[in-house]
């Protein structure tokens, strides 16, 4: 029925059991085969579910299972194939004592070693508690199944006993909680099969490992396609919102955008798409949500995505419309300085091709952060609607001209002077002011040119990102 | 944007230095040719073509927006007249602004703050020195006060005189004038209805069914049919509210409702020298909620005698009121070809292009000429019927709900079928335009013509299939279905056509078994093509080894409630699909990125639109007008799906959801109230239409989530019951 590859028997043998005990690793010689494995394996899971769960309850051979995990991960590292974990685990078995803890740690260690070498994806397909939640947390992406998967350190019973807090499993660690509130999971899917099919599509965006370039799929969408709708997408009113997803989806191949964390920190958009067949990572401020400002959550969300793309040779395309960092005590007490620095660090550190389009506002420190020219941006473009300045007219005038009566007049002058892309363009901080409709062809051309980009950071044991 | 007079006259660019203005100007206006109606457009105007030597205005203003503003500008340009557009702040980037030589912002989004602001429009006229104003339709087109003010200013109104507008604008007065001119009229009560009870009493006198309508009304707004006392009461309430909000005049009248009539109208054209001619009829019977959907010219129903009789009466009325522009006399025609005067529209009608197509007369050109004072050069004898024309009104609305409830959104992709012959698109939008709640939801008037009705229908179908609109829900499924429906094709239509043909509402295209096979074959081919592509990377660095690409796929295709098994394989540049024992060949020449796919299915060409390929085998495809949400999965995956337990559905009968985006007009209940099934809980207004929402079950109101004046989204929960 399916073409069988070398990894297939491994999956077959272990799939049923592994599903209950934390991690399942899939290795394959190419992504296509990985995709086949995932669905073939579910069949096994479905049929064996009761039998294996009984076996698991009776307590048989966990050491062996842990060893098997480790073996698969080692193999994956050896051949440079992605690892996908299908997680459904209640945590450490108390009666096994320290041995089960050791088993977890072995897996954690391998997760960490594999991080940045091969893509690691976790799909949470059932309740995961205790130690079992840390392996997903160490992987690159965590996906969940709605209504049937949970992630928490301790379940509702323990919560009740310790803090006297009444909470349901779903509220504590359901897919909704983790994809909207905590940001632990990156996306949730309707059911198991839907999740696996999505995972299969998702894998198509990723390279096999950090040595390989981002994959290029055959592309029917003309690389030089004009997008006339972009000429009017930015409203004339500088304070009016628009949907950055409209911009992204109209530019990328066939409008296919695999968004990561679509419901968490919505003021920044991150996700994968293709340009002329080549996988790219997209980061964009979303003016529709909190005016597209950067806050703690969006900085962290963006930073982690940028670092993933950088680790796996996926070029970054950044769409900028940012009024600045969100001010206020909540943000300052929460440490916006150190969290905002993560995004800054990630962009500055990245050596993959970096293309930036300023669609409207690029104010203050947030301008610097959003993949600016100064952070080794390769191509930085501005639309004619761009405003690159230290701050908006209102704020600037109230500081510079405190107490003046003709505020409106001064604001207008300020806008004429700073509210446009020219000051940045004449200094070379913006490479070109482009017609929005040509954005797609510009990006495709640049990606072609930059495909041979070679840039490396000075040798170091590892950088010290402000965690 | 600032709305005070000093700041009103900001032309297009805001807050910009001169150099940027130039830049903005270049990039916004560099592609004008994209939305010109097409070079063919001029070729249809063969009767009395534009004479470049004839004296005309130097500059005119178009006091309108959207497609009609674009339409007028195009003719004005051909006549060598400079044009001025007005616009609201949200329309600053609209095509009618870009097309015009000058554009002036006259206020904010709400029509009453911009397109209806006479003072600002007059100011703009003074500022730009426009010599005449074309009002288009709607807005100020039938406002006698506006005409009077223009006259005081010494500016020509490209339309009839104020007296004609006043006379015809009031239903009671127009009926009297029509009777005087010897025009047949409908029996009814000619007086103003005082209140709901009065309405019931009068309705009983006239005899049910009755039509309750706004005296100042038009365009189907503020019009309701009542079959009994209760409906008369309800109708009075809603009509008078709508009339008040649309026209600022809540006077209501009642007349006998002619059951199962056809709506046929006569285009007339008069000048200031007492000449008037008629340009044949338009059949506008396909309507929903008294708003036209499909119009055609000529009508299949009229014989030469009736046409002449109606034309004569229309001309008599035009002459009686000294009508000196293009206008339309609407008639109801019953099955015996008795015709009754309905009203006269003293403006250029929405559906004027079909008359232009069959007569070769450019009505806007004629309007401008006669406004300048030229006599008509066309004689009645010059007007013939040349072929057939059909106009399909493409609206941003959901045809599955009550034949069309307004929808809004951004046209993320927009492509008119102008590459096809004998197609004319009158639109005022372009890719990227927003369809907002502030204005009419019409996207385009798709006018197709041909030498016969059959040809015009065929061209319309092709054009609808090739019309790409993404980002908003639109009514193409309904339009296309009507054009292929047996009763329409045979010409057996009336104003009750939609409820009669679709008694349970429009449910989308009902596929024949052959169509089902073709759709299945197309879906299977798309799926396999996509599967093959996604497994074949261009820069794959590893040897594929034993991993072979699949050549045969056994699939299950789901759409609607159907599950069709099929198998597909690649065979010499074709996909061979076996479904229900039949084998269908689909040529592998299509690509997955184009919005339009010309597919060769078993040797015949079909236009389908691939809207979206989802990550889990979802395919959204537009086939024969209707968009089908399908899922294509392998047989194994389908089996796994069947093992997944269904999730319980949320009971929505306890919630009142907004059927469309709009404004909350009124709320009839509060938390704690008991409501009965069918009781009105609130009224939502969108695009000037009021929609009464009622409770689906009896119960106690737990929460009201909105307040009067709120803007609501589609599917937003308004009221929750216990």
mmCIF file of C-alpha atoms in Angstrom, chain A residues 1-5 29-32 35-36 39-40 43 46-47 79-80 146-147 190-194 197-198 200-201 204 208-209 212-218 220-221 225-238 246 254-256 258 274 384-385 387 415-416 419-422 433 435-437, chain B residues 1 12-21 23-24 26-28 31 34 89 92-93 98 410-413 430-433 529-531 533-544 546-550 590-594 611-618 631 633 636-637 639-641 643-645 647:
data_model
loop_
_atom_site.group_PDB
_atom_site.id
_atom_site.type_symbol
_atom_site.label_atom_id
_atom_site.label_comp_id
_atom_site.label_asym_id
_atom_site.label_seq_id
_atom_site.Cartn_x
_atom_site.Cartn_y
_atom_site.Cartn_z
ATOM 1 C CA UNK A 1 0.000 0.000 0.000
ATOM 2 C CA UNK A 2 2.600 2.506 1.008
ATOM 3 C CA UNK A 3 6.098 2.658 -0.148
ATOM 4 C CA UNK A 4 8.108 1.453 2.775
ATOM 5 C CA UNK A 5 11.314 3.109 3.744
ATOM 6 C CA UNK A 29 14.917 9.561 4.667
ATOM 7 C CA UNK A 30 12.901 12.459 3.386
ATOM 8 C CA UNK A 31 9.948 14.488 4.500
ATOM 9 C CA UNK A 32 7.577 12.699 2.206
ATOM 10 C CA UNK A 35 4.400 12.248 6.280
ATOM 11 C CA UNK A 36 3.352 8.793 5.284
ATOM 12 C CA UNK A 39 -0.850 8.453 9.153
ATOM 13 C CA UNK A 40 0.101 4.815 8.903
ATOM 14 C CA UNK A 43 -4.023 3.218 12.263
ATOM 15 C CA UNK A 46 -6.364 3.373 16.892
ATOM 16 C CA UNK A 47 -6.405 -0.373 16.849
ATOM 17 C CA UNK A 79 20.879 10.803 9.484
ATOM 18 C CA UNK A 80 19.593 14.345 9.924
ATOM 19 C CA UNK A 146 -8.747 20.318 20.675
ATOM 20 C CA UNK A 147 -10.867 18.928 23.510
ATOM 21 C CA UNK A 190 -9.947 19.771 15.473
ATOM 22 C CA UNK A 191 -9.142 16.111 15.958
ATOM 23 C CA UNK A 192 -6.343 13.577 15.740
ATOM 24 C CA UNK A 193 -6.584 12.936 12.023
ATOM 25 C CA UNK A 194 -6.929 16.571 11.173
ATOM 26 C CA UNK A 197 -2.868 15.819 8.057
ATOM 27 C CA UNK A 198 -1.912 19.365 9.012
ATOM 28 C CA UNK A 200 2.063 16.469 7.063
ATOM 29 C CA UNK A 201 1.517 19.767 5.243
ATOM 30 C CA UNK A 204 6.591 20.259 3.717
ATOM 31 C CA UNK A 208 15.490 17.975 6.986
ATOM 32 C CA UNK A 209 18.165 19.457 9.177
ATOM 33 C CA UNK A 212 20.195 21.609 4.208
ATOM 34 C CA UNK A 213 18.701 24.646 2.513
ATOM 35 C CA UNK A 214 15.047 25.493 2.891
ATOM 36 C CA UNK A 215 13.049 23.320 0.511
ATOM 37 C CA UNK A 216 11.882 24.624 -2.837
ATOM 38 C CA UNK A 217 8.655 23.252 -4.224
ATOM 39 C CA UNK A 218 7.651 23.558 -7.842
ATOM 40 C CA UNK A 220 2.905 27.724 -10.542
ATOM 41 C CA UNK A 221 2.317 31.165 -9.101
ATOM 42 C CA UNK A 225 2.853 38.628 -10.186
ATOM 43 C CA UNK A 226 1.598 42.155 -9.578
ATOM 44 C CA UNK A 227 -0.628 42.568 -6.543
ATOM 45 C CA UNK A 228 -2.691 45.687 -7.333
ATOM 46 C CA UNK A 229 -4.712 45.378 -4.138
ATOM 47 C CA UNK A 230 -1.661 46.299 -2.093
ATOM 48 C CA UNK A 231 -1.670 49.846 -3.438
ATOM 49 C CA UNK A 232 -4.743 50.581 -1.370
ATOM 50 C CA UNK A 233 -4.406 48.212 1.552
ATOM 51 C CA UNK A 234 -2.905 50.803 3.891
ATOM 52 C CA UNK A 235 -5.667 53.226 4.884
ATOM 53 C CA UNK A 236 -5.055 56.919 4.350
ATOM 54 C CA UNK A 237 -5.833 57.574 7.962
ATOM 55 C CA UNK A 238 -2.607 56.902 9.785
ATOM 56 C CA UNK A 246 -4.249 40.505 3.706
ATOM 57 C CA UNK A 254 -1.045 30.785 -3.842
ATOM 58 C CA UNK A 255 -2.041 32.602 -0.666
ATOM 59 C CA UNK A 256 -0.821 29.653 1.388
ATOM 60 C CA UNK A 258 0.854 28.356 7.587
ATOM 61 C CA UNK A 274 6.592 30.003 0.067
ATOM 62 C CA UNK A 384 5.312 55.199 -0.039
ATOM 63 C CA UNK A 385 3.043 55.154 3.000
ATOM 64 C CA UNK A 387 6.717 56.683 8.265
ATOM 65 C CA UNK A 415 4.572 64.841 9.617
ATOM 66 C CA UNK A 416 5.847 66.542 6.487
ATOM 67 C CA UNK A 419 6.204 61.052 8.451
ATOM 68 C CA UNK A 420 7.552 59.579 5.229
ATOM 69 C CA UNK A 421 10.204 57.185 4.020
ATOM 70 C CA UNK A 422 12.588 59.791 2.621
ATOM 71 C CA UNK A 433 10.842 52.949 -1.916
ATOM 72 C CA UNK A 435 5.300 50.399 -5.377
ATOM 73 C CA UNK A 436 3.367 48.073 -3.081
ATOM 74 C CA UNK A 437 2.035 46.107 -6.037
ATOM 75 C CA UNK B 1 -9.947 63.319 7.904
ATOM 76 C CA UNK B 12 -6.093 62.767 -2.264
ATOM 77 C CA UNK B 13 -2.803 63.099 -0.491
ATOM 78 C CA UNK B 14 -2.664 63.939 3.135
ATOM 79 C CA UNK B 15 0.208 65.061 5.283
ATOM 80 C CA UNK B 16 2.758 64.917 2.526
ATOM 81 C CA UNK B 17 5.515 67.012 1.159
ATOM 82 C CA UNK B 18 5.159 67.919 -2.534
ATOM 83 C CA UNK B 19 7.694 65.363 -3.629
ATOM 84 C CA UNK B 20 5.754 62.562 -2.006
ATOM 85 C CA UNK B 21 2.577 63.822 -3.490
ATOM 86 C CA UNK B 23 5.217 59.905 -5.915
ATOM 87 C CA UNK B 24 1.878 58.932 -4.460
ATOM 88 C CA UNK B 26 2.290 58.268 -9.803
ATOM 89 C CA UNK B 27 1.825 55.053 -7.991
ATOM 90 C CA UNK B 28 -1.858 55.466 -7.453
ATOM 91 C CA UNK B 31 -2.478 51.897 -13.788
ATOM 92 C CA UNK B 34 -6.874 48.459 -15.606
ATOM 93 C CA UNK B 89 -12.749 59.895 3.537
ATOM 94 C CA UNK B 92 -10.147 58.404 -0.928
ATOM 95 C CA UNK B 93 -8.544 55.596 -2.891
ATOM 96 C CA UNK B 98 -8.535 58.044 -9.407
ATOM 97 C CA UNK B 410 -12.093 43.439 1.160
ATOM 98 C CA UNK B 411 -11.811 42.268 -2.433
ATOM 99 C CA UNK B 412 -8.624 40.333 -1.914
ATOM 100 C CA UNK B 413 -8.716 39.175 -5.501
ATOM 101 C CA UNK B 430 -10.870 47.147 -8.032
ATOM 102 C CA UNK B 431 -8.730 44.565 -6.355
ATOM 103 C CA UNK B 432 -8.152 45.740 -2.807
ATOM 104 C CA UNK B 433 -11.376 47.760 -2.544
ATOM 105 C CA UNK B 529 -1.540 17.034 -8.768
ATOM 106 C CA UNK B 530 -1.007 18.761 -5.450
ATOM 107 C CA UNK B 531 0.127 15.557 -3.758
ATOM 108 C CA UNK B 533 3.952 18.405 -6.283
ATOM 109 C CA UNK B 534 4.314 18.451 -2.523
ATOM 110 C CA UNK B 535 6.475 15.337 -2.586
ATOM 111 C CA UNK B 536 8.785 16.602 -5.228
ATOM 112 C CA UNK B 537 11.094 19.339 -4.089
ATOM 113 C CA UNK B 538 13.171 21.088 -6.701
ATOM 114 C CA UNK B 539 16.262 21.174 -4.516
ATOM 115 C CA UNK B 540 15.912 17.806 -2.908
ATOM 116 C CA UNK B 541 19.449 16.890 -2.026
ATOM 117 C CA UNK B 542 18.862 13.301 -1.103
ATOM 118 C CA UNK B 543 18.313 10.333 -3.296
ATOM 119 C CA UNK B 544 14.743 9.251 -3.099
ATOM 120 C CA UNK B 546 12.918 3.226 -2.534
ATOM 121 C CA UNK B 547 10.357 5.970 -1.982
ATOM 122 C CA UNK B 548 8.231 6.059 -5.100
ATOM 123 C CA UNK B 549 5.617 8.608 -5.968
ATOM 124 C CA UNK B 550 2.107 7.175 -5.910
ATOM 125 C CA UNK B 590 -4.172 23.450 -15.524
ATOM 126 C CA UNK B 591 -2.067 24.949 -12.806
ATOM 127 C CA UNK B 592 -2.892 25.186 -9.142
ATOM 128 C CA UNK B 593 -2.076 28.869 -8.743
ATOM 129 C CA UNK B 594 -4.316 30.599 -11.282
ATOM 130 C CA UNK B 611 -10.390 29.090 -4.343
ATOM 131 C CA UNK B 612 -8.347 27.432 -1.664
ATOM 132 C CA UNK B 613 -6.323 24.319 -1.086
ATOM 133 C CA UNK B 614 -6.329 23.603 2.629
ATOM 134 C CA UNK B 615 -3.626 21.860 4.626
ATOM 135 C CA UNK B 616 -5.755 18.806 5.400
ATOM 136 C CA UNK B 617 -7.186 17.955 1.989
ATOM 137 C CA UNK B 618 -9.783 20.719 2.036
ATOM 138 C CA UNK B 631 -12.555 17.469 1.397
ATOM 139 C CA UNK B 633 -8.733 12.322 1.480
ATOM 140 C CA UNK B 636 -7.596 5.080 4.696
ATOM 141 C CA UNK B 637 -7.694 8.586 6.089
ATOM 142 C CA UNK B 639 -11.685 5.437 7.627
ATOM 143 C CA UNK B 640 -9.695 7.018 10.457
ATOM 144 C CA UNK B 641 -11.958 10.042 10.304
ATOM 145 C CA UNK B 643 -13.387 6.498 14.002
ATOM 146 C CA UNK B 644 -13.265 9.967 15.497
ATOM 147 C CA UNK B 645 -16.334 10.669 17.616
ATOM 148 C CA UNK B 647 -18.231 16.640 18.739
#
